[in-house]
Amino acid sequence: MAHSNPSETGRWQFWIDRGGTFTDVVARCPNGEIIVHKLLSENPARYSDAPIQGIRDVLGIPADVPIPSEQIEAVKMGTTVATNALLERKGDRTLLLITKGFRDALRIGYQNRPNIFARHIVLPEMLYEQVIEVEERYTADGEVLTPLQLDNSLIESLQSAYAAGIRACAIVLMHGYRYSDHEQHMAAIVREIGFTQVSVSHTVSPLMKLVSRGDTTIVDAYLSPILRRYVDRVAAELSCGTGTSPKLMFMQSNGGLTDAALFQGKDSILSGPAGGIVGAVKTSALAGFNKMIGFDMGGTSTDVSHFNGTYERTFETEVAGVRLRAPMMAIHTVAAGGGSILRFDGSRYRVGPASAGAYPGPACYRGGGPLTVTDCNVMLGKLQADFFPSVFGSEGNLPLDGAIVRQQFAELAAEISQITESQTTPEQVAAGFLAIAIDKMANAIKKISIQRGYDVTEYTLCCFGGAGGQHACLIAEALGMTQIFLHPYAGVLSAYGIGLADLRSLKEKAVETPLTEAAMPLLHKTLEALANEAQSELSAQGVAPDQMQVLLKSHLRYEGTDSALIVTFGNPAAMRTEFEQAYQQRYGFVMAHKTLIVEAVSVEAIGQTPAPAEPLLPVTRLTPLKPVGAVQIYTKGNWHETPIYQRSDLQSGDQIIGAALIIEPTGTNVVEPGWTAYLTSRSHLILKQTQQPPVSPHSPPPYFPTPHLPTSPLP
């Protein structure tokens, strides 16, 4: 599908999502046409950086020739660089400055025990290397209890940390979110000593709660230098050999783009997945779907999201054992992707959480990898080597290896049959593992929908990611959903969404005051200051005032509780009404006579990106659609004769009754029995359930039953 709106500047744009397994590149040509390219995120033998290599591949530029930056208008990226550094604990060495007496506050945290029955408690590793206590103290009301003591011992401790090679510093002082003088003084001193990364809590996370504010500030100090080095390296590659550099922008966790120079560690954790939500929401809206469950299945994990008219964000979350207070898209991630490793532990099937990644990858990738979910689909015939990109082997030109998959499943089936003393075929083993993966992913969707009071059967399942289309029908069946939407760029929707995303600047500030008429002047003044700050940030990135939209929000909670809900800022009565409706839906009751507290206010300034044109699909064929081949696939406990169609051969009005495979350059879509696929005039693929799925007597249970125990009444 080519877009008809040419680039105004006559130059290229690149929208790139660097995922855990694949890097997706969506390039918009100077004439407005879209080119899609995929490559492995890590392939050390062939290139050092996948996004840069992707740009070279699309433009046809050899490795020893500079990239012609004058031909590129903008590069918009989502990256896992900081996320991986956090997961692997490979950030920069970090120093923590904290109020005297609170040295261990972040180590103690909330005293949560991840495994309540474990006798040996393994605490998460702290991100900071050293702690220096600062003698100072504000009260919660702003009174200076202890003036800032800048004595020689403090300066010597800072110089000693610097001499030891630490260059990142996080400053977190008691009540610094509201009374910031002491933090500002310390930041100036630390910079004077030579620290190159100074993260100060009142700018990083100006909200209450020392622990999560502190953790967020440390994450920012720990990850920002790595991010900065990566950004600088990409910028250097893009401007190599010329004096010009294209506009380089990065996707933030909050779903908005920002200039590379403003990209911070704390805003980078969900950089790629956030692009997927934006892509899902914007393309679903163009297709006429306003209630959408996003299902993004990649190689390493699956991200699910809920949309019902507004982007859902969380302001407090935990990632890799670290508490963060920063606006992020509300994404629930489960460790079940195409690369999730399969194993049989002697009594039951296990899927994940370990992943084979890009290298060695699944067994079929020819890298000597283990059996994975992707191999299940190869075994079951749902992935066909003849219709899958030939990007494997040492030269990157070989197809999937189906023979090794069949061999390994045969060996595993023989092992399981011997242990369980029951005859199990290789395809039944693969189907059993796949059933567990489907269950994991369906449960993830239930957490963000059913468990929060939404009727998931009223929603459309928007499937994307490289592996999304393979599992779409089975996921929908597990949830009772009857409609699926697959965009033409579903296989690269995170990258496409990054291209569609608006520029966004989110600012927030703690207020902590009862919601009354008397509080309104303070709230208006605070919001006005935040709005000016956010709009100035967008103006500096070239957004005209008439292209900006500003949204004002209040974070409300009942007095005596600590979970705030976000409502639109307005008069007190309107805010209370909206809060009570949201509270009723979330918790099932309201406390009508309880005082409401405005915990914080926030502003979101949006620099809008024009929606892309999706041209009508011309009708070029007057004869019935014909398949390009047929194969056997194993599903619902039986082998089915299954036609294969190329999505590019489909045109408006075509209907395909399952079982069928619809192949496109970035993915395989499996239409299960009982489902029918339709193509709309905008090239959107809609799958609808036309009959209930049959219950198969042949599929083995995913878990082997425990021995039957006689039942007897309790004494």
Short mmCIF file of C-alpha atoms in Angstrom, two decimals, residues 499-674:
data_model
loop_
_atom_site.label_atom_id
_atom_site.label_comp_id
_atom_site.label_asym_id
_atom_site.label_seq_id
_atom_site.Cartn_x
_atom_site.Cartn_y
_atom_site.Cartn_z
CA GLY A 499 6.07 7.88 12.35
CA LEU A 500 2.45 8.81 13.13
CA ALA A 501 3.14 9.91 16.72
CA ASP A 502 2.68 13.51 17.84
CA LEU A 503 5.34 15.46 19.68
CA ARG A 504 4.40 15.49 23.35
CA SER A 505 5.64 17.24 26.45
CA LEU A 506 4.20 16.15 29.80
CA LYS A 507 4.76 18.20 32.92
CA GLU A 508 3.47 17.45 36.41
CA LYS A 509 3.71 18.88 39.89
CA ALA A 510 2.65 17.73 43.34
CA VAL A 511 -0.02 19.93 44.96
CA GLU A 512 -1.48 17.94 47.88
CA THR A 513 -4.51 20.06 48.74
CA PRO A 514 -8.22 19.31 49.33
CA LEU A 515 -10.44 19.75 46.26
CA THR A 516 -12.37 22.91 47.15
CA GLU A 517 -13.26 26.21 45.49
CA ALA A 518 -10.62 27.86 47.69
CA ALA A 519 -7.92 25.67 46.09
CA MET A 520 -8.80 26.64 42.50
CA PRO A 521 -6.55 29.78 42.23
CA LEU A 522 -3.52 27.70 43.30
CA LEU A 523 -4.41 24.94 40.83
CA HIS A 524 -4.91 27.43 37.97
CA LYS A 525 -1.58 29.12 38.72
CA THR A 526 0.30 25.80 38.89
CA LEU A 527 -1.26 24.55 35.66
CA GLU A 528 -0.51 27.81 33.86
CA ALA A 529 3.18 27.57 34.81
CA LEU A 530 3.34 23.93 33.69
CA ALA A 531 1.54 24.73 30.41
CA ASN A 532 3.98 27.54 29.60
CA GLU A 533 6.90 25.20 30.27
CA ALA A 534 5.46 22.42 28.09
CA GLN A 535 4.54 24.77 25.23
CA SER A 536 8.01 26.35 25.30
CA GLU A 537 9.54 22.88 24.95
CA LEU A 538 7.43 22.18 21.86
CA SER A 539 8.10 25.63 20.39
CA ALA A 540 11.83 24.96 20.65
CA GLN A 541 11.24 21.84 18.50
CA GLY A 542 9.59 23.85 15.75
CA VAL A 543 5.90 23.37 16.60
CA ALA A 544 3.77 26.40 15.70
CA PRO A 545 1.29 27.65 18.36
CA ASP A 546 -1.71 26.83 16.13
CA GLN A 547 -0.52 23.19 15.89
CA MET A 548 -0.48 22.75 19.66
CA GLN A 549 -3.15 21.22 21.85
CA VAL A 550 -2.93 21.49 25.66
CA LEU A 551 -4.68 19.04 28.00
CA LEU A 552 -5.05 19.79 31.73
CA LYS A 553 -5.44 16.95 34.24
CA SER A 554 -5.93 16.49 37.98
CA HIS A 555 -4.70 13.49 39.97
CA LEU A 556 -7.38 12.88 42.60
CA ARG A 557 -7.63 10.43 45.48
CA TYR A 558 -9.75 10.01 48.58
CA GLU A 559 -8.23 11.36 51.78
CA GLY A 560 -6.43 8.56 53.58
CA THR A 561 -5.81 6.50 50.41
CA ASP A 562 -2.72 6.58 48.21
CA SER A 563 -3.95 5.59 44.70
CA ALA A 564 -4.83 8.58 42.54
CA LEU A 565 -7.06 8.51 39.46
CA ILE A 566 -6.55 11.05 36.67
CA VAL A 567 -9.48 13.24 35.56
CA THR A 568 -9.90 16.22 33.26
CA PHE A 569 -9.30 19.51 35.04
CA GLY A 570 -12.47 21.57 35.46
CA ASN A 571 -14.66 22.90 38.25
CA PRO A 572 -14.65 20.91 41.52
CA ALA A 573 -18.12 19.39 40.97
CA ALA A 574 -17.27 18.14 37.45
CA MET A 575 -13.97 16.67 38.65
CA ARG A 576 -15.66 14.88 41.55
CA THR A 577 -18.32 13.42 39.22
CA GLU A 578 -15.70 12.13 36.76
CA PHE A 579 -13.57 10.76 39.61
CA GLU A 580 -16.52 8.90 41.17
CA GLN A 581 -17.48 7.34 37.83
CA ALA A 582 -13.90 6.10 37.32
CA TYR A 583 -13.65 4.91 40.94
CA GLN A 584 -16.95 3.03 40.71
CA GLN A 585 -15.81 1.25 37.57
CA ARG A 586 -12.38 0.40 38.99
CA TYR A 587 -13.30 -0.59 42.56
CA GLY A 588 -17.07 -1.19 42.53
CA PHE A 589 -18.00 1.47 45.13
CA VAL A 590 -17.61 5.16 45.98
CA MET A 591 -17.23 7.09 49.24
CA ALA A 592 -19.45 10.04 48.46
CA HIS A 593 -18.89 11.99 51.69
CA LYS A 594 -15.11 11.56 51.85
CA THR A 595 -12.83 14.52 51.12
CA LEU A 596 -11.05 14.44 47.76
CA ILE A 597 -7.37 15.38 47.66
CA VAL A 598 -5.67 16.86 44.59
CA GLU A 599 -2.40 14.96 44.81
CA ALA A 600 -0.90 16.51 41.67
CA VAL A 601 -1.78 18.32 38.47
CA SER A 602 -0.33 17.63 35.04
CA VAL A 603 -0.24 19.23 31.63
CA GLU A 604 0.17 17.53 28.28
CA ALA A 605 1.16 19.71 25.33
CA ILE A 606 0.73 18.00 21.96
CA GLY A 607 2.32 19.05 18.68
CA GLN A 608 0.09 17.26 16.22
CA THR A 609 1.40 15.17 13.31
CA PRO A 610 -0.92 15.12 10.28
CA ALA A 611 -2.75 11.80 9.84
CA PRO A 612 -1.49 9.87 6.80
CA ALA A 613 -3.63 9.41 3.74
CA GLU A 614 -4.79 5.83 3.26
CA PRO A 615 -5.83 5.72 -0.40
CA LEU A 616 -8.71 3.62 -1.67
CA LEU A 617 -7.61 0.28 -3.05
CA PRO A 618 -8.24 0.11 -6.82
CA VAL A 619 -10.18 -2.89 -8.16
CA THR A 620 -7.93 -4.52 -10.76
CA ARG A 621 -9.21 -8.11 -10.81
CA LEU A 622 -12.68 -9.17 -11.97
CA THR A 623 -12.17 -12.91 -11.39
CA PRO A 624 -12.43 -14.79 -8.06
CA LEU A 625 -9.39 -14.74 -5.79
CA LYS A 626 -7.12 -17.75 -6.26
CA PRO A 627 -4.64 -19.16 -3.73
CA VAL A 628 -0.94 -19.30 -4.57
CA GLY A 629 -0.59 -22.74 -2.98
CA ALA A 630 -1.97 -25.12 -0.39
CA VAL A 631 -0.47 -26.82 2.66
CA GLN A 632 -1.56 -28.89 5.63
CA ILE A 633 -1.84 -27.09 8.99
CA TYR A 634 -2.56 -28.73 12.32
CA THR A 635 -5.16 -26.90 14.41
CA LYS A 636 -8.12 -27.79 16.63
CA GLY A 637 -6.71 -31.33 16.97
CA ASN A 638 -6.72 -32.17 13.23
CA TRP A 639 -4.77 -31.57 10.04
CA HIS A 640 -6.58 -29.23 7.62
CA GLU A 641 -6.02 -28.67 3.91
CA THR A 642 -5.22 -24.95 3.90
CA PRO A 643 -4.97 -22.56 0.93
CA ILE A 644 -2.29 -19.85 0.96
CA TYR A 645 -3.04 -16.33 -0.26
CA GLN A 646 -0.75 -13.35 -0.76
CA ARG A 647 -2.20 -10.27 0.90
CA SER A 648 -1.00 -8.21 -2.06
CA ASP A 649 -3.36 -10.24 -4.32
CA LEU A 650 -6.41 -9.35 -2.22
CA GLN A 651 -8.71 -6.51 -3.17
CA SER A 652 -11.75 -4.82 -1.68
CA GLY A 653 -14.64 -7.20 -1.07
CA ASP A 654 -12.62 -10.42 -1.09
CA GLN A 655 -13.64 -12.98 1.54
CA ILE A 656 -11.49 -15.89 2.73
CA ILE A 657 -13.03 -18.65 4.86
CA GLY A 658 -10.70 -20.38 7.36
CA ALA A 659 -8.63 -22.41 7.57
CA ALA A 660 -6.32 -20.25 5.44
CA LEU A 661 -2.93 -18.54 5.51
CA ILE A 662 -2.60 -14.94 4.32
CA ILE A 663 1.04 -14.04 3.71
CA GLU A 664 2.48 -10.53 3.65
CA PRO A 665 6.07 -9.24 3.61
CA THR A 666 6.15 -8.60 7.37
CA GLY A 667 4.11 -11.50 8.73
CA THR A 668 1.87 -14.51 8.34
CA ASN A 669 -1.83 -14.28 9.25
CA VAL A 670 -3.56 -17.52 10.22
CA VAL A 671 -7.33 -17.61 9.61
CA GLU A 672 -8.49 -20.43 11.88
CA PRO A 673 -11.52 -22.65 11.09
CA GLY A 674 -14.72 -20.81 12.02
#
